Amino acid sequence: MAKPPALANMASNVEDMTDEQMETLLAEATTRLKQKERSKAAPKYNYTFPKLDAGKAQEPYIVSNGNAVEANSSRLSEEKLHNDKYGIRKVEDPVAVRKLAIE
């Protein structure tokens, strides 16, 4: 670590220093410490958060009518689409398909 400019001009032995030189060194050390404390104490953040917009909310699947709860049938998927998506499918083994193609 390099010495501050005031230290370079000061005598190496403390006993040879004058009162003014010691005061100067103490003042510089105090300013350095205060600068370090300021830099640690108040970190500056430049965060900007986007504004969230939910847009148009979807209607709920379940609607309550007094004490009864009713499912909104218009929001439920059609039975055919459900069966096509989650129904039984034929899965072919790729190795077996290649063997048949080669033969």
mmCIF file of N, CA, C and O in Angstrom:
data_model
loop_
_atom_site.group_PDB
_atom_site.id
_atom_site.type_symbol
_atom_site.label_atom_id
_atom_site.label_comp_id
_atom_site.label_asym_id
_atom_site.label_seq_id
_atom_site.Cartn_x
_atom_site.Cartn_y
_atom_site.Cartn_z
ATOM 1 N N MET A 1 0.849 -1.179 0.000
ATOM 2 C CA MET A 1 0.000 0.000 0.000
ATOM 3 C C MET A 1 0.890 1.236 0.000
ATOM 4 O O MET A 1 1.818 1.347 0.799
ATOM 5 N N ALA A 2 0.613 2.162 -0.888
ATOM 6 C CA ALA A 2 1.432 3.371 -0.992
ATOM 7 C C ALA A 2 1.111 4.322 0.147
ATOM 8 O O ALA A 2 -0.018 4.409 0.618
ATOM 9 N N LYS A 3 2.124 5.025 0.578
ATOM 10 C CA LYS A 3 1.941 5.995 1.655
ATOM 11 C C LYS A 3 1.271 7.244 1.113
ATOM 12 O O LYS A 3 1.526 7.643 -0.016
ATOM 13 N N PRO A 4 0.403 7.883 1.900
ATOM 14 C CA PRO A 4 -0.171 9.168 1.476
ATOM 15 C C PRO A 4 0.928 10.209 1.310
ATOM 16 O O PRO A 4 2.007 10.089 1.900
ATOM 17 N N PRO A 5 0.682 11.241 0.519
ATOM 18 C CA PRO A 5 1.725 12.244 0.255
ATOM 19 C C PRO A 5 2.261 12.905 1.520
ATOM 20 O O PRO A 5 3.432 13.243 1.597
ATOM 21 N N ALA A 6 1.427 13.094 2.494
ATOM 22 C CA ALA A 6 1.899 13.753 3.719
ATOM 23 C C ALA A 6 2.883 12.866 4.470
ATOM 24 O O ALA A 6 3.825 13.359 5.103
ATOM 25 N N LEU A 7 2.700 11.561 4.399
ATOM 26 C CA LEU A 7 3.617 10.648 5.089
ATOM 27 C C LEU A 7 4.985 10.608 4.429
ATOM 28 O O LEU A 7 5.993 10.381 5.082
ATOM 29 N N ALA A 8 5.018 10.815 3.121
ATOM 30 C CA ALA A 8 6.299 10.780 2.423
ATOM 31 C C ALA A 8 7.195 11.935 2.875
ATOM 32 O O ALA A 8 8.414 11.793 2.948
ATOM 33 N N ASN A 9 6.588 13.072 3.195
ATOM 34 C CA ASN A 9 7.359 14.236 3.608
ATOM 35 C C ASN A 9 7.712 14.218 5.094
ATOM 36 O O ASN A 9 8.565 14.960 5.543
ATOM 37 N N MET A 10 7.006 13.400 5.878
ATOM 38 C CA MET A 10 7.219 13.380 7.315
ATOM 39 C C MET A 10 8.476 12.588 7.679
ATOM 40 O O MET A 10 8.933 11.731 6.941
ATOM 41 N N ALA A 11 8.989 12.879 8.821
ATOM 42 C CA ALA A 11 10.164 12.167 9.316
ATOM 43 C C ALA A 11 9.778 10.741 9.662
ATOM 44 O O ALA A 11 8.648 10.465 10.047
ATOM 45 N N SER A 12 10.699 9.795 9.519
ATOM 46 C CA SER A 12 10.398 8.401 9.767
ATOM 47 C C SER A 12 10.274 8.092 11.254
ATOM 48 O O SER A 12 9.599 7.163 11.644
ATOM 49 N N ASN A 13 10.881 8.878 12.060
ATOM 50 C CA ASN A 13 10.853 8.641 13.500
ATOM 51 C C ASN A 13 9.821 9.574 14.139
ATOM 52 O O ASN A 13 9.807 10.767 13.908
ATOM 53 N N VAL A 14 8.957 9.031 14.968
ATOM 54 C CA VAL A 14 7.902 9.813 15.596
ATOM 55 C C VAL A 14 8.468 10.862 16.538
ATOM 56 O O VAL A 14 7.938 11.961 16.667
ATOM 57 N N GLU A 15 9.572 10.558 17.151
ATOM 58 C CA GLU A 15 10.170 11.507 18.097
ATOM 59 C C GLU A 15 10.692 12.756 17.393
ATOM 60 O O GLU A 15 10.805 13.818 18.007
ATOM 61 N N ASP A 16 11.044 12.636 16.108
ATOM 62 C CA ASP A 16 11.558 13.776 15.350
ATOM 63 C C ASP A 16 10.449 14.669 14.792
ATOM 64 O O ASP A 16 10.732 15.739 14.263
ATOM 65 N N MET A 17 9.199 14.260 14.895
ATOM 66 C CA MET A 17 8.084 15.025 14.317
ATOM 67 C C MET A 17 7.711 16.197 15.212
ATOM 68 O O MET A 17 7.795 16.126 16.426
ATOM 69 N N THR A 18 7.262 17.235 14.561
ATOM 70 C CA THR A 18 6.766 18.392 15.302
ATOM 71 C C THR A 18 5.282 18.180 15.600
ATOM 72 O O THR A 18 4.643 17.285 15.040
ATOM 73 N N ASP A 19 4.746 19.015 16.453
ATOM 74 C CA ASP A 19 3.324 18.914 16.787
ATOM 75 C C ASP A 19 2.447 19.172 15.570
ATOM 76 O O ASP A 19 1.409 18.533 15.387
ATOM 77 N N GLU A 20 2.875 20.094 14.716
ATOM 78 C CA GLU A 20 2.102 20.413 13.511
ATOM 79 C C GLU A 20 2.058 19.223 12.554
ATOM 80 O O GLU A 20 1.019 18.934 11.946
ATOM 81 N N GLN A 21 3.182 18.495 12.405
ATOM 82 C CA GLN A 21 3.220 17.331 11.527
ATOM 83 C C GLN A 21 2.297 16.222 12.063
ATOM 84 O O GLN A 21 1.582 15.569 11.297
ATOM 85 N N MET A 22 2.314 16.042 13.385
ATOM 86 C CA MET A 22 1.437 15.025 13.979
ATOM 87 C C MET A 22 -0.039 15.391 13.791
ATOM 88 O O MET A 22 -0.862 14.537 13.471
ATOM 89 N N GLU A 23 -0.360 16.658 13.950
ATOM 90 C CA GLU A 23 -1.739 17.114 13.755
ATOM 91 C C GLU A 23 -2.172 16.899 12.304
ATOM 92 O O GLU A 23 -3.300 16.487 12.029
ATOM 93 N N THR A 24 -1.267 17.170 11.370
ATOM 94 C CA THR A 24 -1.563 16.976 9.957
ATOM 95 C C THR A 24 -1.832 15.495 9.671
ATOM 96 O O THR A 24 -2.794 15.151 8.975
ATOM 97 N N LEU A 25 -0.985 14.629 10.205
ATOM 98 C CA LEU A 25 -1.175 13.187 10.009
ATOM 99 C C LEU A 25 -2.495 12.715 10.614
ATOM 100 O O LEU A 25 -3.229 11.931 10.005
ATOM 101 N N LEU A 26 -2.816 13.180 11.804
ATOM 102 C CA LEU A 26 -4.062 12.788 12.439
ATOM 103 C C LEU A 26 -5.279 13.288 11.654
ATOM 104 O O LEU A 26 -6.272 12.575 11.503
ATOM 105 N N ALA A 27 -5.199 14.499 11.137
ATOM 106 C CA ALA A 27 -6.304 15.052 10.354
ATOM 107 C C ALA A 27 -6.524 14.249 9.075
ATOM 108 O O ALA A 27 -7.661 13.953 8.685
ATOM 109 N N GLU A 28 -5.423 13.871 8.398
ATOM 110 C CA GLU A 28 -5.540 13.076 7.166
ATOM 111 C C GLU A 28 -6.096 11.687 7.457
ATOM 112 O O GLU A 28 -6.925 11.162 6.708
ATOM 113 N N ALA A 29 -5.646 11.085 8.549
ATOM 114 C CA ALA A 29 -6.155 9.764 8.917
ATOM 115 C C ALA A 29 -7.644 9.834 9.240
ATOM 116 O O ALA A 29 -8.419 8.942 8.863
ATOM 117 N N THR A 30 -8.049 10.890 9.910
ATOM 118 C CA THR A 30 -9.467 11.060 10.244
ATOM 119 C C THR A 30 -10.307 11.202 8.987
ATOM 120 O O THR A 30 -11.373 10.591 8.871
ATOM 121 N N THR A 31 -9.836 11.975 8.021
ATOM 122 C CA THR A 31 -10.597 12.145 6.769
ATOM 123 C C THR A 31 -10.690 10.824 6.010
ATOM 124 O O THR A 31 -11.747 10.508 5.467
ATOM 125 N N ARG A 32 -9.603 10.049 5.989
ATOM 126 C CA ARG A 32 -9.641 8.754 5.299
ATOM 127 C C ARG A 32 -10.651 7.818 5.962
ATOM 128 O O ARG A 32 -11.415 7.130 5.285
ATOM 129 N N LEU A 33 -10.653 7.782 7.288
ATOM 130 C CA LEU A 33 -11.601 6.923 7.993
ATOM 131 C C LEU A 33 -13.047 7.350 7.752
ATOM 132 O O LEU A 33 -13.936 6.517 7.568
ATOM 133 N N LYS A 34 -13.299 8.652 7.743
ATOM 134 C CA LYS A 34 -14.656 9.138 7.503
ATOM 135 C C LYS A 34 -15.119 8.794 6.089
ATOM 136 O O LYS A 34 -16.275 8.452 5.869
ATOM 137 N N GLN A 35 -14.207 8.870 5.110
ATOM 138 C CA GLN A 35 -14.562 8.522 3.736
ATOM 139 C C GLN A 35 -14.899 7.040 3.626
ATOM 140 O O GLN A 35 -15.838 6.659 2.935
ATOM 141 N N LYS A 36 -14.138 6.188 4.316
ATOM 142 C CA LYS A 36 -14.426 4.753 4.301
ATOM 143 C C LYS A 36 -15.784 4.467 4.928
ATOM 144 O O LYS A 36 -16.549 3.650 4.441
ATOM 145 N N GLU A 37 -16.083 5.143 6.039
ATOM 146 C CA GLU A 37 -17.366 4.937 6.710
ATOM 147 C C GLU A 37 -18.526 5.381 5.834
ATOM 148 O O GLU A 37 -19.558 4.723 5.771
ATOM 149 N N ARG A 38 -18.363 6.494 5.130
ATOM 150 C CA ARG A 38 -19.426 6.985 4.253
ATOM 151 C C ARG A 38 -19.668 6.027 3.096
ATOM 152 O O ARG A 38 -20.805 5.777 2.719
ATOM 153 N N SER A 39 -18.602 5.483 2.547
ATOM 154 C CA SER A 39 -18.768 4.582 1.409
ATOM 155 C C SER A 39 -19.413 3.267 1.838
ATOM 156 O O SER A 39 -20.156 2.657 1.071
ATOM 157 N N LYS A 40 -19.174 2.825 3.065
ATOM 158 C CA LYS A 40 -19.787 1.593 3.549
ATOM 159 C C LYS A 40 -21.216 1.825 4.012
ATOM 160 O O LYS A 40 -22.065 0.957 3.879
ATOM 161 N N ALA A 41 -21.493 2.975 4.568
ATOM 162 C CA ALA A 41 -22.787 3.225 5.207
ATOM 163 C C ALA A 41 -23.923 3.389 4.205
ATOM 164 O O ALA A 41 -25.025 2.931 4.449
ATOM 165 N N ALA A 42 -23.700 4.020 3.102
ATOM 166 C CA ALA A 42 -24.797 4.320 2.188
ATOM 167 C C ALA A 42 -24.519 3.776 0.783
ATOM 168 O O ALA A 42 -24.128 4.514 -0.116
ATOM 169 N N PRO A 43 -24.729 2.471 0.579
ATOM 170 C CA PRO A 43 -24.570 1.962 -0.786
ATOM 171 C C PRO A 43 -25.722 2.457 -1.656
ATOM 172 O O PRO A 43 -26.860 2.556 -1.203
ATOM 173 N N LYS A 44 -25.415 2.807 -2.871
ATOM 174 C CA LYS A 44 -26.434 3.343 -3.772
ATOM 175 C C LYS A 44 -26.858 2.247 -4.742
ATOM 176 O O LYS A 44 -26.021 1.635 -5.405
ATOM 177 N N TYR A 45 -28.155 2.011 -4.785
ATOM 178 C CA TYR A 45 -28.709 1.005 -5.681
ATOM 179 C C TYR A 45 -29.545 1.708 -6.746
ATOM 180 O O TYR A 45 -30.324 2.600 -6.446
ATOM 181 N N ASN A 46 -29.372 1.278 -7.947
ATOM 182 C CA ASN A 46 -30.147 1.845 -9.054
ATOM 183 C C ASN A 46 -31.077 0.777 -9.614
ATOM 184 O O ASN A 46 -30.962 0.359 -10.759
ATOM 185 N N TYR A 47 -31.991 0.310 -8.786
ATOM 186 C CA TYR A 47 -32.943 -0.701 -9.222
ATOM 187 C C TYR A 47 -34.224 -0.026 -9.683
ATOM 188 O O TYR A 47 -34.718 0.885 -9.040
ATOM 189 N N THR A 48 -34.722 -0.498 -10.778
ATOM 190 C CA THR A 48 -36.029 -0.066 -11.217
ATOM 191 C C THR A 48 -36.874 -1.317 -11.418
ATOM 192 O O THR A 48 -36.438 -2.264 -12.078
ATOM 193 N N PHE A 49 -38.025 -1.324 -10.828
ATOM 194 C CA PHE A 49 -38.901 -2.478 -10.923
ATOM 195 C C PHE A 49 -39.994 -2.187 -11.937
ATOM 196 O O PHE A 49 -40.589 -1.103 -11.930
ATOM 197 N N PRO A 50 -40.295 -3.155 -12.797
ATOM 198 C CA PRO A 50 -41.349 -2.928 -13.778
ATOM 199 C C PRO A 50 -42.711 -2.909 -13.087
ATOM 200 O O PRO A 50 -42.916 -3.546 -12.059
ATOM 201 N N LYS A 51 -43.605 -2.169 -13.671
ATOM 202 C CA LYS A 51 -44.960 -2.139 -13.132
ATOM 203 C C LYS A 51 -45.685 -3.387 -13.612
ATOM 204 O O LYS A 51 -45.670 -3.708 -14.799
ATOM 205 N N LEU A 52 -46.285 -4.080 -12.680
ATOM 206 C CA LEU A 52 -46.992 -5.308 -13.021
ATOM 207 C C LEU A 52 -48.441 -4.993 -13.362
ATOM 208 O O LEU A 52 -49.107 -4.227 -12.677
ATOM 209 N N ASP A 53 -48.890 -5.608 -14.440
ATOM 210 C CA ASP A 53 -50.258 -5.419 -14.863
ATOM 211 C C ASP A 53 -50.870 -6.792 -15.077
ATOM 212 O O ASP A 53 -50.414 -7.572 -15.918
ATOM 213 N N ALA A 54 -51.881 -7.116 -14.307
ATOM 214 C CA ALA A 54 -52.517 -8.426 -14.411
ATOM 215 C C ALA A 54 -53.352 -8.541 -15.671
ATOM 216 O O ALA A 54 -53.691 -9.634 -16.102
ATOM 217 N N GLY A 55 -53.673 -7.434 -16.265
ATOM 218 C CA GLY A 55 -54.480 -7.464 -17.474
ATOM 219 C C GLY A 55 -55.909 -7.844 -17.143
ATOM 220 O O GLY A 55 -56.452 -7.496 -16.098
ATOM 221 N N LYS A 56 -56.502 -8.581 -18.025
ATOM 222 C CA LYS A 56 -57.887 -8.982 -17.833
ATOM 223 C C LYS A 56 -57.910 -10.302 -17.067
ATOM 224 O O LYS A 56 -57.351 -11.294 -17.525
ATOM 225 N N ALA A 57 -58.534 -10.314 -15.929
ATOM 226 C CA ALA A 57 -58.601 -11.521 -15.113
ATOM 227 C C ALA A 57 -59.607 -12.493 -15.706
ATOM 228 O O ALA A 57 -60.664 -12.099 -16.200
ATOM 229 N N GLN A 58 -59.255 -13.778 -15.668
ATOM 230 C CA GLN A 58 -60.161 -14.802 -16.171
ATOM 231 C C GLN A 58 -61.283 -15.048 -15.171
ATOM 232 O O GLN A 58 -61.113 -14.861 -13.972
ATOM 233 N N GLU A 59 -62.388 -15.485 -15.686
ATOM 234 C CA GLU A 59 -63.503 -15.818 -14.810
ATOM 235 C C GLU A 59 -63.176 -17.110 -14.078
ATOM 236 O O GLU A 59 -62.557 -18.011 -14.640
ATOM 237 N N PRO A 60 -63.597 -17.227 -12.840
ATOM 238 C CA PRO A 60 -63.297 -18.451 -12.093
ATOM 239 C C PRO A 60 -64.124 -19.640 -12.593
ATOM 240 O O PRO A 60 -65.197 -19.481 -13.172
ATOM 241 N N TYR A 61 -63.606 -20.839 -12.367
ATOM 242 C CA TYR A 61 -64.301 -22.058 -12.742
ATOM 243 C C TYR A 61 -65.459 -22.345 -11.784
ATOM 244 O O TYR A 61 -66.448 -22.924 -12.151
ATOM 245 N N ILE A 62 -65.300 -21.936 -10.548
ATOM 246 C CA ILE A 62 -66.302 -22.224 -9.531
ATOM 247 C C ILE A 62 -66.965 -20.918 -9.113
ATOM 248 O O ILE A 62 -66.288 -19.939 -8.811
ATOM 249 N N VAL A 63 -68.287 -20.932 -9.096
ATOM 250 C CA VAL A 63 -69.064 -19.754 -8.728
ATOM 251 C C VAL A 63 -69.923 -20.129 -7.531
ATOM 252 O O VAL A 63 -70.530 -21.202 -7.498
ATOM 253 N N SER A 64 -69.928 -19.252 -6.530
ATOM 254 C CA SER A 64 -70.767 -19.546 -5.370
ATOM 255 C C SER A 64 -72.066 -18.762 -5.462
ATOM 256 O O SER A 64 -72.071 -17.565 -5.745
ATOM 257 N N ASN A 65 -73.179 -19.440 -5.239
ATOM 258 C CA ASN A 65 -74.498 -18.825 -5.233
ATOM 259 C C ASN A 65 -75.083 -19.011 -3.841
ATOM 260 O O ASN A 65 -75.712 -20.022 -3.568
ATOM 261 N N GLY A 66 -74.841 -18.095 -2.977
ATOM 262 C CA GLY A 66 -75.350 -18.211 -1.607
ATOM 263 C C GLY A 66 -74.629 -19.325 -0.870
ATOM 264 O O GLY A 66 -73.418 -19.274 -0.677
ATOM 265 N N ASN A 67 -75.352 -20.370 -0.500
ATOM 266 C CA ASN A 67 -74.752 -21.509 0.211
ATOM 267 C C ASN A 67 -74.279 -22.601 -0.736
ATOM 268 O O ASN A 67 -73.598 -23.528 -0.321
ATOM 269 N N ALA A 68 -74.663 -22.533 -1.986
ATOM 270 C CA ALA A 68 -74.295 -23.572 -2.952
ATOM 271 C C ALA A 68 -73.120 -23.121 -3.808
ATOM 272 O O ALA A 68 -72.942 -21.942 -4.095
ATOM 273 N N VAL A 69 -72.313 -24.096 -4.210
ATOM 274 C CA VAL A 69 -71.178 -23.822 -5.089
ATOM 275 C C VAL A 69 -71.439 -24.537 -6.404
ATOM 276 O O VAL A 69 -71.817 -25.702 -6.435
ATOM 277 N N GLU A 70 -71.222 -23.833 -7.499
ATOM 278 C CA GLU A 70 -71.552 -24.373 -8.809
ATOM 279 C C GLU A 70 -70.354 -24.228 -9.737
ATOM 280 O O GLU A 70 -69.680 -23.196 -9.744
ATOM 281 N N ALA A 71 -70.074 -25.271 -10.524
ATOM 282 C CA ALA A 71 -68.976 -25.221 -11.493
ATOM 283 C C ALA A 71 -69.478 -24.575 -12.764
ATOM 284 O O ALA A 71 -70.575 -24.875 -13.248
ATOM 285 N N ASN A 72 -68.692 -23.683 -13.317
ATOM 286 C CA ASN A 72 -69.050 -23.009 -14.556
ATOM 287 C C ASN A 72 -68.729 -23.955 -15.705
ATOM 288 O O ASN A 72 -67.575 -24.129 -16.090
ATOM 289 N N SER A 73 -69.757 -24.560 -16.279
ATOM 290 C CA SER A 73 -69.540 -25.584 -17.307
ATOM 291 C C SER A 73 -68.978 -24.996 -18.596
ATOM 292 O O SER A 73 -68.322 -25.692 -19.369
ATOM 293 N N SER A 74 -69.204 -23.732 -18.851
ATOM 294 C CA SER A 74 -68.674 -23.123 -20.071
ATOM 295 C C SER A 74 -67.153 -22.996 -20.019
ATOM 296 O O SER A 74 -66.493 -22.929 -21.045
ATOM 297 N N ARG A 75 -66.597 -22.964 -18.819
ATOM 298 C CA ARG A 75 -65.140 -22.842 -18.671
ATOM 299 C C ARG A 75 -64.436 -24.196 -18.709
ATOM 300 O O ARG A 75 -63.227 -24.262 -18.851
ATOM 301 N N LEU A 76 -65.171 -25.279 -18.536
ATOM 302 C CA LEU A 76 -64.556 -26.602 -18.540
ATOM 303 C C LEU A 76 -64.266 -27.034 -19.971
ATOM 304 O O LEU A 76 -64.992 -26.686 -20.906
ATOM 305 N N SER A 77 -63.216 -27.805 -20.170
ATOM 306 C CA SER A 77 -62.860 -28.242 -21.516
ATOM 307 C C SER A 77 -63.825 -29.320 -21.975
ATOM 308 O O SER A 77 -64.438 -30.031 -21.183
ATOM 309 N N GLU A 78 -63.924 -29.445 -23.262
ATOM 310 C CA GLU A 78 -64.818 -30.447 -23.828
ATOM 311 C C GLU A 78 -64.279 -31.837 -23.542
ATOM 312 O O GLU A 78 -63.066 -32.049 -23.454
ATOM 313 N N GLU A 79 -65.174 -32.775 -23.445
ATOM 314 C CA GLU A 79 -64.791 -34.156 -23.120
ATOM 315 C C GLU A 79 -63.907 -34.745 -24.220
ATOM 316 O O GLU A 79 -62.950 -35.458 -23.961
ATOM 317 N N LYS A 80 -64.200 -34.422 -25.480
ATOM 318 C CA LYS A 80 -63.417 -34.965 -26.596
ATOM 319 C C LYS A 80 -61.961 -34.484 -26.521
ATOM 320 O O LYS A 80 -61.039 -35.264 -26.708
ATOM 321 N N LEU A 81 -61.773 -33.200 -26.268
ATOM 322 C CA LEU A 81 -60.413 -32.670 -26.161
ATOM 323 C C LEU A 81 -59.664 -33.325 -25.005
ATOM 324 O O LEU A 81 -58.481 -33.634 -25.110
ATOM 325 N N HIS A 82 -60.381 -33.535 -23.918
ATOM 326 C CA HIS A 82 -59.756 -34.154 -22.747
ATOM 327 C C HIS A 82 -59.322 -35.582 -23.068
ATOM 328 O O HIS A 82 -58.222 -36.001 -22.726
ATOM 329 N N ASN A 83 -60.174 -36.344 -23.749
ATOM 330 C CA ASN A 83 -59.842 -37.732 -24.080
ATOM 331 C C ASN A 83 -58.713 -37.810 -25.093
ATOM 332 O O ASN A 83 -57.878 -38.707 -25.028
ATOM 333 N N ASP A 84 -58.694 -36.914 -26.058
ATOM 334 C CA ASP A 84 -57.619 -36.924 -27.049
ATOM 335 C C ASP A 84 -56.273 -36.616 -26.403
ATOM 336 O O ASP A 84 -55.257 -37.208 -26.756
ATOM 337 N N LYS A 85 -56.304 -35.726 -25.472
ATOM 338 C CA LYS A 85 -55.048 -35.299 -24.851
ATOM 339 C C LYS A 85 -54.520 -36.336 -23.857
ATOM 340 O O LYS A 85 -53.336 -36.614 -23.811
ATOM 341 N N TYR A 86 -55.425 -36.914 -23.060
ATOM 342 C CA TYR A 86 -54.987 -37.809 -21.998
ATOM 343 C C TYR A 86 -55.396 -39.257 -22.228
ATOM 344 O O TYR A 86 -55.295 -40.082 -21.334
ATOM 345 N N GLY A 87 -55.883 -39.557 -23.408
ATOM 346 C CA GLY A 87 -56.347 -40.918 -23.679
ATOM 347 C C GLY A 87 -55.182 -41.877 -23.901
ATOM 348 O O GLY A 87 -53.998 -41.544 -23.799
ATOM 349 N N ILE A 88 -55.524 -43.128 -24.250
ATOM 350 C CA ILE A 88 -54.520 -44.168 -24.495
ATOM 351 C C ILE A 88 -53.899 -43.914 -25.866
ATOM 352 O O ILE A 88 -54.605 -43.705 -26.864
ATOM 353 N N ARG A 89 -52.580 -43.942 -25.917
ATOM 354 C CA ARG A 89 -51.864 -43.723 -27.164
ATOM 355 C C ARG A 89 -50.964 -44.914 -27.453
ATOM 356 O O ARG A 89 -50.485 -45.589 -26.539
ATOM 357 N N LYS A 90 -50.695 -45.132 -28.718
ATOM 358 C CA LYS A 90 -49.792 -46.192 -29.124
ATOM 359 C C LYS A 90 -48.377 -45.617 -29.133
ATOM 360 O O LYS A 90 -48.110 -44.598 -29.762
ATOM 361 N N VAL A 91 -47.473 -46.277 -28.424
ATOM 362 C CA VAL A 91 -46.089 -45.837 -28.367
ATOM 363 C C VAL A 91 -45.253 -46.865 -29.119
ATOM 364 O O VAL A 91 -45.304 -48.059 -28.833
ATOM 365 N N GLU A 92 -44.486 -46.374 -30.078
ATOM 366 C CA GLU A 92 -43.658 -47.273 -30.875
ATOM 367 C C GLU A 92 -42.215 -47.187 -30.410
ATOM 368 O O GLU A 92 -41.703 -46.105 -30.130
ATOM 369 N N ASP A 93 -41.557 -48.339 -30.372
ATOM 370 C CA ASP A 93 -40.156 -48.408 -29.984
ATOM 371 C C ASP A 93 -39.313 -47.973 -31.180
ATOM 372 O O ASP A 93 -39.398 -48.581 -32.261
ATOM 373 N N PRO A 94 -38.481 -46.947 -31.040
ATOM 374 C CA PRO A 94 -37.704 -46.471 -32.187
ATOM 375 C C PRO A 94 -36.717 -47.509 -32.714
ATOM 376 O O PRO A 94 -36.463 -47.574 -33.916
ATOM 377 N N VAL A 95 -36.202 -48.362 -31.854
ATOM 378 C CA VAL A 95 -35.258 -49.394 -32.295
ATOM 379 C C VAL A 95 -35.986 -50.415 -33.151
ATOM 380 O O VAL A 95 -35.493 -50.844 -34.206
ATOM 381 N N ALA A 96 -37.171 -50.803 -32.713
ATOM 382 C CA ALA A 96 -37.951 -51.772 -33.469
ATOM 383 C C ALA A 96 -38.363 -51.195 -34.814
ATOM 384 O O ALA A 96 -38.371 -51.894 -35.832
ATOM 385 N N VAL A 97 -38.688 -49.922 -34.867
ATOM 386 C CA VAL A 97 -39.070 -49.263 -36.124
ATOM 387 C C VAL A 97 -37.891 -49.265 -37.093
ATOM 388 O O VAL A 97 -38.044 -49.532 -38.290
ATOM 389 N N ARG A 98 -36.685 -48.998 -36.598
ATOM 390 C CA ARG A 98 -35.488 -49.012 -37.460
ATOM 391 C C ARG A 98 -35.221 -50.416 -38.000
ATOM 392 O O ARG A 98 -34.857 -50.563 -39.157
ATOM 393 N N LYS A 99 -35.391 -51.415 -37.148
ATOM 394 C CA LYS A 99 -35.162 -52.810 -37.608
ATOM 395 C C LYS A 99 -36.137 -53.181 -38.715
ATOM 396 O O LYS A 99 -35.759 -53.822 -39.694
ATOM 397 N N LEU A 100 -37.385 -52.762 -38.545
ATOM 398 C CA LEU A 100 -38.382 -53.059 -39.584
ATOM 399 C C LEU A 100 -38.071 -52.319 -40.875
ATOM 400 O O LEU A 100 -38.280 -52.829 -41.977
ATOM 401 N N ALA A 101 -37.553 -51.108 -40.759
ATOM 402 C CA ALA A 101 -37.222 -50.324 -41.947
ATOM 403 C C ALA A 101 -36.046 -50.932 -42.693
ATOM 404 O O ALA A 101 -35.982 -50.882 -43.930
ATOM 405 N N ILE A 102 -35.088 -51.499 -41.965
ATOM 406 C CA ILE A 102 -33.916 -52.096 -42.592
ATOM 407 C C ILE A 102 -34.299 -53.391 -43.316
ATOM 408 O O ILE A 102 -33.819 -53.664 -44.409
ATOM 409 N N GLU A 103 -35.192 -54.185 -42.749
ATOM 410 C CA GLU A 103 -35.603 -55.457 -43.338
ATOM 411 C C GLU A 103 -36.502 -55.257 -44.479
ATOM 412 O O GLU A 103 -36.697 -54.997 -45.435
#
